[in-house]
Coordinates of C-alpha atoms in Angstrom, one line a residue:
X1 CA 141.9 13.3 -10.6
X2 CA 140.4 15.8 -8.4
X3 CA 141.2 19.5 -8.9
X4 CA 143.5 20.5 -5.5
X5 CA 141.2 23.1 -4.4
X6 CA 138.6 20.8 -4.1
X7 CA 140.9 18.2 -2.5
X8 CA 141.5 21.0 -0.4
X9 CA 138.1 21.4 0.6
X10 CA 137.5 17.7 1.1
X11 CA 140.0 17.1 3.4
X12 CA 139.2 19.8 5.9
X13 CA 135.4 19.2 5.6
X14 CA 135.9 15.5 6.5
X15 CA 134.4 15.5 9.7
X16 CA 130.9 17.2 8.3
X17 CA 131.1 14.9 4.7
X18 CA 132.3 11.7 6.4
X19 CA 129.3 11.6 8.3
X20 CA 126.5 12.2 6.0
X21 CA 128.3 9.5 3.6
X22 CA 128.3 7.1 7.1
X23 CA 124.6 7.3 7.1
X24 CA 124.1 6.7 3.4
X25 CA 126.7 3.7 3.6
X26 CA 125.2 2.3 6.4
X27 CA 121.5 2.7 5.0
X28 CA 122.3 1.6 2.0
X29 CA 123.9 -1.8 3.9
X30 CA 121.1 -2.5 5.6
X31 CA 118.1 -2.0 2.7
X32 CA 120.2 -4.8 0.9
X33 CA 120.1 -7.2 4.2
X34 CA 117.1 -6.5 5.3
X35 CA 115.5 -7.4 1.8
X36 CA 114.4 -4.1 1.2
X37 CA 112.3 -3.9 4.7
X38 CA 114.7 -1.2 6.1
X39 CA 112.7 1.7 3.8
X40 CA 109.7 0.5 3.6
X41 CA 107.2 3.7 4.6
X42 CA 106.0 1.5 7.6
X43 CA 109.6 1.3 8.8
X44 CA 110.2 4.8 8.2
X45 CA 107.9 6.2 10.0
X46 CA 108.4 3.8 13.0
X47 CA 112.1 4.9 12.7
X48 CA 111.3 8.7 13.5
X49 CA 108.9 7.9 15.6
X50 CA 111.6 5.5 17.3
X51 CA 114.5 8.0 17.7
X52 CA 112.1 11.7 17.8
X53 CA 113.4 11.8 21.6
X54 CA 116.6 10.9 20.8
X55 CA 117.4 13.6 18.3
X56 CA 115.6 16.0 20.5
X57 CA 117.6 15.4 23.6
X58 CA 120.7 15.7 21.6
X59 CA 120.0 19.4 20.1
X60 CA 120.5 20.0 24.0
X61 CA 123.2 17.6 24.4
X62 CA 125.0 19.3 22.0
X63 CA 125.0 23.0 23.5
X64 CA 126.2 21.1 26.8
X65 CA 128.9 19.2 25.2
X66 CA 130.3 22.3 22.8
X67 CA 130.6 24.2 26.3
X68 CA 132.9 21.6 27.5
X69 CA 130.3 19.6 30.0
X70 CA 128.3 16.7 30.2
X71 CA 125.2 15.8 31.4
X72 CA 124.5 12.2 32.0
X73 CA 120.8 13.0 34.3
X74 CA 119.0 13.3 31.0
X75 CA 117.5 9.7 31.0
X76 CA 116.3 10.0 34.1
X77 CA 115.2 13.8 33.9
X78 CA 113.2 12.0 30.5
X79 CA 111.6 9.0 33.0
X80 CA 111.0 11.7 35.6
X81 CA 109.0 14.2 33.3
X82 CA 106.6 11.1 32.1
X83 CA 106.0 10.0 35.2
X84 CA 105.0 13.9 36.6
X85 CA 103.0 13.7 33.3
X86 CA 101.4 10.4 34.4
X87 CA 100.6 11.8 37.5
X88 CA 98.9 15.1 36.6
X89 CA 96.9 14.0 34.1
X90 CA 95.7 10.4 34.6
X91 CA 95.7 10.8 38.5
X92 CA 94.8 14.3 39.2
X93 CA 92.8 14.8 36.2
X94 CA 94.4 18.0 35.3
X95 CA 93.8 19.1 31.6
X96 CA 96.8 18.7 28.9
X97 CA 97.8 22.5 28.3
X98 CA 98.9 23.1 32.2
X99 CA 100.3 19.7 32.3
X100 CA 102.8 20.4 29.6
X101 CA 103.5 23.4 31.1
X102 CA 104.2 22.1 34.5
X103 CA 106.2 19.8 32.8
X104 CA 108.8 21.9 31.0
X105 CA 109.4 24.6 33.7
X106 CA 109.8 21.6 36.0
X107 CA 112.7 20.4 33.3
X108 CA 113.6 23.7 33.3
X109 CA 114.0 24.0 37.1
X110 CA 115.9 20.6 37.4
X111 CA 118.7 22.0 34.2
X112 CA 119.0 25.6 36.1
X113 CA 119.8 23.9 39.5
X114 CA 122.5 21.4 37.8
X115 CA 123.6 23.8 35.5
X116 CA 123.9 26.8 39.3
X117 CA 126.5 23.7 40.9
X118 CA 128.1 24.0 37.4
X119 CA 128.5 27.3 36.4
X120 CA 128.6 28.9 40.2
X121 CA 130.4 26.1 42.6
X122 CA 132.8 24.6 39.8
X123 CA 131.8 21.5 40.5
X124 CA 132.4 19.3 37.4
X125 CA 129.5 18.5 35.2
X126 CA 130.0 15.1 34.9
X127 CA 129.3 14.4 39.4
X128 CA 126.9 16.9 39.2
X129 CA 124.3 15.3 36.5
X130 CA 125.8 11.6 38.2
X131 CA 123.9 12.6 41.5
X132 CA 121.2 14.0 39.4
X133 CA 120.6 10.8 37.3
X134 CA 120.2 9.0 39.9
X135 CA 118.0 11.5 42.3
X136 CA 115.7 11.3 39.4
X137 CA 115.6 7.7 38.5
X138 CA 114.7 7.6 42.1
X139 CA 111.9 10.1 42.4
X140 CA 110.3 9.0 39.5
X141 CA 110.1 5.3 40.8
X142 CA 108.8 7.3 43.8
X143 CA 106.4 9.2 41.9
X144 CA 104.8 6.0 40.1
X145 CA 104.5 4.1 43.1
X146 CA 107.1 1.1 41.4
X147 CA 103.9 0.6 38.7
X148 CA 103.3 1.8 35.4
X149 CA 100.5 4.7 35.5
X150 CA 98.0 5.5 32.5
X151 CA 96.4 5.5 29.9
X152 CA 97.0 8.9 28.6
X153 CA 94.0 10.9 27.2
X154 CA 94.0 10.2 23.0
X155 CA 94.6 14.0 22.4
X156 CA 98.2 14.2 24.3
X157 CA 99.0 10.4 22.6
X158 CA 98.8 12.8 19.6
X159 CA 101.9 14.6 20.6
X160 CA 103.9 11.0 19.3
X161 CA 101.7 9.0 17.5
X162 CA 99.6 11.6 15.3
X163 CA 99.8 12.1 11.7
X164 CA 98.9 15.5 9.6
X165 CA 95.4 15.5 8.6
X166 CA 94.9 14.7 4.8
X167 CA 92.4 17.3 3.6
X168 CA 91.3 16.0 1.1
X169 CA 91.3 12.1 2.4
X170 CA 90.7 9.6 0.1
X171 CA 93.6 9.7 -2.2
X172 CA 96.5 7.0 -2.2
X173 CA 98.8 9.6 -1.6
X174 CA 99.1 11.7 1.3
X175 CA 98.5 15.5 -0.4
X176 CA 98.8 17.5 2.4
X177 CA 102.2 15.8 3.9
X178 CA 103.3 16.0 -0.1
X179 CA 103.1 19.4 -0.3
X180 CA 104.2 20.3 3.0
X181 CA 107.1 18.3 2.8
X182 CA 107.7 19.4 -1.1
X183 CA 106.9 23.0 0.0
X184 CA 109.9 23.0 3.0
X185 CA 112.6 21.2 0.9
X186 CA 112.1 23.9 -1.9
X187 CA 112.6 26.4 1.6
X188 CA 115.7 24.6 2.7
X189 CA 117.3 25.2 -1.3
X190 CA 116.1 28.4 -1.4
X191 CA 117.6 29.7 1.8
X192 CA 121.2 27.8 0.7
X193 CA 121.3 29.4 -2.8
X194 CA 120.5 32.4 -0.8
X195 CA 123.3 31.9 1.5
X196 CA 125.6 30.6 -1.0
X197 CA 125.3 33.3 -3.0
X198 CA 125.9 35.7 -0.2
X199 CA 128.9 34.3 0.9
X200 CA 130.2 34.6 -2.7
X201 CA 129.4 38.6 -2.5
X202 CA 131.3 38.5 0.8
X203 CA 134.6 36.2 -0.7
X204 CA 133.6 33.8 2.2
X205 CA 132.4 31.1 0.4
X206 CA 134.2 28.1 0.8
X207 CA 132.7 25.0 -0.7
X208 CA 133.3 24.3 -4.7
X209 CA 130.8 25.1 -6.9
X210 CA 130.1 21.8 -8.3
X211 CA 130.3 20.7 -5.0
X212 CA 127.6 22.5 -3.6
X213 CA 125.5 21.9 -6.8
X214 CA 125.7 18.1 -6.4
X215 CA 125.3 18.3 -2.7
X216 CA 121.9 20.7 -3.0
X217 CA 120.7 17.9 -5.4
X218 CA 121.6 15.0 -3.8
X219 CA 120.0 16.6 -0.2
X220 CA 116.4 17.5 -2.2
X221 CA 116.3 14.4 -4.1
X222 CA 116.6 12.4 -1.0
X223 CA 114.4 14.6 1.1
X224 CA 111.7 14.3 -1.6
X225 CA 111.9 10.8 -2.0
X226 CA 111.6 10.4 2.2
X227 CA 108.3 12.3 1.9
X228 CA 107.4 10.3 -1.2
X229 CA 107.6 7.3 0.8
X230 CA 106.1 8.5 3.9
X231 CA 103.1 10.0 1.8
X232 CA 102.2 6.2 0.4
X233 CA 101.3 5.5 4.4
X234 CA 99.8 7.9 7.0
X235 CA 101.6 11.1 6.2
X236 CA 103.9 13.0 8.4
X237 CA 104.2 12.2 12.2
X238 CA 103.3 14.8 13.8
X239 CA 106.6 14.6 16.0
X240 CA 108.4 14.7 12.6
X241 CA 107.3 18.5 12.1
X242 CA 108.3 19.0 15.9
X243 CA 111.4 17.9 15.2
X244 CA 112.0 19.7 12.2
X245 CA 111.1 23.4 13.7
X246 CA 113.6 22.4 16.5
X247 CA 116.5 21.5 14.3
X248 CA 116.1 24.9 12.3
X249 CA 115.8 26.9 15.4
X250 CA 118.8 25.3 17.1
X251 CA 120.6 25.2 13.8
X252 CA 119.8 29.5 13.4
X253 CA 121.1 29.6 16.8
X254 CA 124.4 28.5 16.6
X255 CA 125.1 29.4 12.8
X256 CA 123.3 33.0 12.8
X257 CA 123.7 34.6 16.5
X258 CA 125.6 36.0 19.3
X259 CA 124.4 33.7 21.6
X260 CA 125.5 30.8 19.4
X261 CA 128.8 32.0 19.3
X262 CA 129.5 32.2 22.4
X263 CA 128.4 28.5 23.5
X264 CA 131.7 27.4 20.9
X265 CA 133.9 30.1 22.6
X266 CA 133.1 29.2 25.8
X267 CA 133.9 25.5 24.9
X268 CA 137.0 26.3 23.2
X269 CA 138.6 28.6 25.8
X270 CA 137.0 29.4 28.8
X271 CA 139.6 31.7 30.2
X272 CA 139.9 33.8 27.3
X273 CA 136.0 33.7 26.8
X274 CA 135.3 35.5 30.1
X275 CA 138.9 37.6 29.6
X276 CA 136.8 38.7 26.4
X277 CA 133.6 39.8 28.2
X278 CA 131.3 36.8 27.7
X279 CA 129.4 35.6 31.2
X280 CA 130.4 32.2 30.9
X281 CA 129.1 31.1 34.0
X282 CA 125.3 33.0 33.0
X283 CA 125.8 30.8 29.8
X284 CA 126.5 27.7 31.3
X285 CA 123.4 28.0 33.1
X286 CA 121.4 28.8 30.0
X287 CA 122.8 25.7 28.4
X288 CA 121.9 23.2 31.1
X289 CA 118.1 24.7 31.9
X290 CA 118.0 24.4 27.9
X291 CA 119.1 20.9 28.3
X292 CA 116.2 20.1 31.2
X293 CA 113.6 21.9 28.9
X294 CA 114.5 19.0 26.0
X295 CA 114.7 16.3 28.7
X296 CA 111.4 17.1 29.3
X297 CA 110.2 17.5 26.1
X298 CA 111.7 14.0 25.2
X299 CA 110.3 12.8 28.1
X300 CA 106.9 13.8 27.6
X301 CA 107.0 12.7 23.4
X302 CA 108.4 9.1 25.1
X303 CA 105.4 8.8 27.6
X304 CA 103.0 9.7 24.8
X305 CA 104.7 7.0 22.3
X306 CA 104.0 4.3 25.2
X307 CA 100.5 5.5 26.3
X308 CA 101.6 4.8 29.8
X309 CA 104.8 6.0 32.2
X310 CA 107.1 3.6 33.5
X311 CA 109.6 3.8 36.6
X312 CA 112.1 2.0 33.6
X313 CA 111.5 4.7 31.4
X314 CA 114.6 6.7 29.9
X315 CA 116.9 4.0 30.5
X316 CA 120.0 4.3 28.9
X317 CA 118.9 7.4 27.1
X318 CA 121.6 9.1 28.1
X319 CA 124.2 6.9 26.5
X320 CA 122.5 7.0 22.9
X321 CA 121.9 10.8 23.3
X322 CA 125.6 11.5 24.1
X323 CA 126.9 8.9 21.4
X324 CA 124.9 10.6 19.0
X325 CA 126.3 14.4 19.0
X326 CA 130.3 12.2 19.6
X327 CA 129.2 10.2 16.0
X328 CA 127.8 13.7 14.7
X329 CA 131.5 15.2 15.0
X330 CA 131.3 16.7 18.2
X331 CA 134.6 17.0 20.0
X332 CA 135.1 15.8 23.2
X333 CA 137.2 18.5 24.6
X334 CA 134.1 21.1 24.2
X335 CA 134.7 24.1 21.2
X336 CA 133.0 21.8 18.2
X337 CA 129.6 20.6 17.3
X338 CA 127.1 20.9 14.5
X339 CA 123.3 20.8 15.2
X340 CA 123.3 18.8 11.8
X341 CA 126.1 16.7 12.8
X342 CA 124.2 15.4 15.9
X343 CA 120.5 14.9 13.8
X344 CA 122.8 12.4 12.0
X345 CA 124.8 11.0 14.7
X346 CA 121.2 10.2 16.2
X347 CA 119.9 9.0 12.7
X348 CA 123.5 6.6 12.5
X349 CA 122.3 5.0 16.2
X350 CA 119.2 4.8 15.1
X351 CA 119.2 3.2 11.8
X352 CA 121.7 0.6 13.3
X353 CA 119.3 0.0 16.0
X354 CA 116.6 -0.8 13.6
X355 CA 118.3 -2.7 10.7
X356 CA 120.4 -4.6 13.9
X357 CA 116.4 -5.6 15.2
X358 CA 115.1 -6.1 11.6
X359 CA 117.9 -8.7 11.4
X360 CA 117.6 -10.5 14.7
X361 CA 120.8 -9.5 16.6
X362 CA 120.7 -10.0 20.5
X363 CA 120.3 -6.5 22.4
X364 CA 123.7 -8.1 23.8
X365 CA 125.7 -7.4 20.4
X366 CA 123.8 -4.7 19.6
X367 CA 125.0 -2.9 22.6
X368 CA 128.7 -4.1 21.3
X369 CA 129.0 -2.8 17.7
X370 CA 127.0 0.8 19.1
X371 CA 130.0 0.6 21.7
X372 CA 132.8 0.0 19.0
X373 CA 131.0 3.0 16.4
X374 CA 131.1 5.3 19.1
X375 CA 134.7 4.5 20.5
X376 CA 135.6 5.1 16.2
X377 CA 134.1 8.4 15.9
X378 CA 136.3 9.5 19.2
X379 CA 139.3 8.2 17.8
X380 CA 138.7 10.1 14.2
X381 CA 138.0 13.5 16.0
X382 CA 141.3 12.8 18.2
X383 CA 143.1 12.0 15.2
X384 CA 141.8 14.6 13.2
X385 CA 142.6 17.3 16.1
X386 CA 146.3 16.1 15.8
X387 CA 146.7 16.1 12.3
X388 CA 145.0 19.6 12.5

């Protein structure tokens, strides 16, 4: 029988446990169906390498959605950016620094003009980024010609489908992506001790002891076995590392700042938000030109993944990015969100995806049981809201 205070705990933390367990449950299902194939290092690393623009559109998704919008252009901002890429550098020759560049104030440019009809002319996110994914479906078929344009040069493919160097190569293991990887999970328990221990000072901390003992050990033991495992093939992707320094910044953002907390007041009361001081319509801005920078970072880690830019490209994106930060526990109705929450909504769709392929199920049901997941985790945050 559990002691009530950490009943207590468990049953207001559901949303955050529930769907880390999720992720292990459904793992764990698919490693035994798949014969093991699921986390083998080869599958691994094609499963980041899979989902790396995923997870980075939905650290922007997120910010949108606990702001109370939507924004359902970012497939086609994704396409757009790749073919612009295509463009610059296979057909004007331009070099790779000024292309990304170009690229990411050009996402930037596309989220501050949605996000100006948002914030300034109340016009509701969800027409808004509607006409937008389709202008940009449409200009990037324009831009492309209706063909698929590349190559890409081998040093920008790098940006998806390069690995750390091994210093010193030859060993079976990958040492530097070992150490590395060891050296930034021994950060990560470091910094929660840290914090745990400062909340206790303050009377703030929440989350049982022996909770947050068996959780830290659970989190570095399967951290260290994901490096393991990745080690025993080419290392860590190079998007991997990408991804990682955006989830911590993201994640600093919303815990740690100002800024951070204003993006969850602003979702969960916009009135009394701006009755309080806060610019709300300044900070919807920010959120949707943050939103284009991603897009266009996803869009440009996508095009470097396929070594070419298609007018199909970021198809459907949309719908897996905003499925992952609804799985990850964010609510609907704007005001709730983790940055953690949507890296695992992402990992959830993802690992489905790939255990789903692995197993030989038609894109057709595929779509199906993604539908019925995400049309689950709604339901649990509505029901949880009421209960609440």
């Amino acid at each position: 029988m559990l002691p009530s205070s950490l009943r207590t705990f468990l049953s207001s933390h559901l949303r955050d446990y529930g769907m880390l367990l999720t992720l292990v449950g459904i793992m764990a299902f698919f490693q035994v169906v798949t014969n093991g194939i699921l986390m083998q290092p080869l599958n691994l690393t094609n499963l980041f390498l899979q989902n790396s623009y995923i997870i980075v559109m939905a650290l922007g998704m997120l910010l949108v959605i606990v702001a109370g919008h939507i924004d359902l252009s970012v497939g086609s901002v994704c396409g757009f950016v790749g073919a612009l890429a295509a463009v610059l550098m296979v057909q004007m020759n331009w070099p790779i620094l000024p292309t990304l560049a170009a690229c990411l104030v050009a996402g930037a440019l596309i989220g501050g003009v949605q996000g100006w009809f948002v914030a300034y002319l109340k016009i509701p996110s969800f027409i808004v980024t509607l006409a937008g994914m389709l202008v940009f479906k449409g200009l990037a078929l324009a831009l492309l010609g209706g063909q698929s344009v590349g190559p890409f040069p081998e040093s920008f493919q790098l940006l998806s489908s390069g690995f750390l160097p091994d210093l010193p190569a030859g060993d079976e293991r990958h040492l530097t992506s070992l150490c590395i990887g060891f050296a930034l999970i021994a950060v990560l328990a470091v910094r929660e001790v840290a914090a745990r221990r400062r909340s206790t000072a303050l009377g703030t901390a929440a989350e049982p002891v022996v909770l947050f003992l068996l959780r830290l050990l659970a989190q570095s033991v399967a951290l260290g076995g994901l490096v393991w495992l990745m080690a025993s093939y080419k290392g860590l992707p190079n998007v991997l590392l990408l991804m990682t320094v955006l989830i911590a910044i993201y994640a600093f953002v919303t815990q740690r700042t100002t800024l951070g907390r204003r993006v969850y007041a602003l979702g969960g009361n916009e009135r009394a938000a701006r009755l309080s001081g806060i610019p709300t319509e300044r900070l919807t801005l920010m959120c949707f030109v943050n939103m284009g920078v991603l897009a266009a970072l996803a869009g440009l880690v996508f095009a470097a993944r396929l070594n070419t830019a298609t007018p199909k490209a970021g198809l459907g994106f949309e719908l897996d990015v905003i499925a992952a930060c609804f799985i990850g526990g964010a609510s609907a109705s704007g005001g709730i969100g983790k940055v953690l929450g949507a890296v695992i909504g992402a990992f959830i769709m993802g690992v489905m995806n790939n255990g789903m392929s692995i197993l030989g199920i038609g894109i057709e049901w595929q779509q199906v049981i993604k539908g019925v997941v995400l049309l689950a985790a709604v339901v649990f945050d509505v029901y949880n809201r009421r209960k609440g």
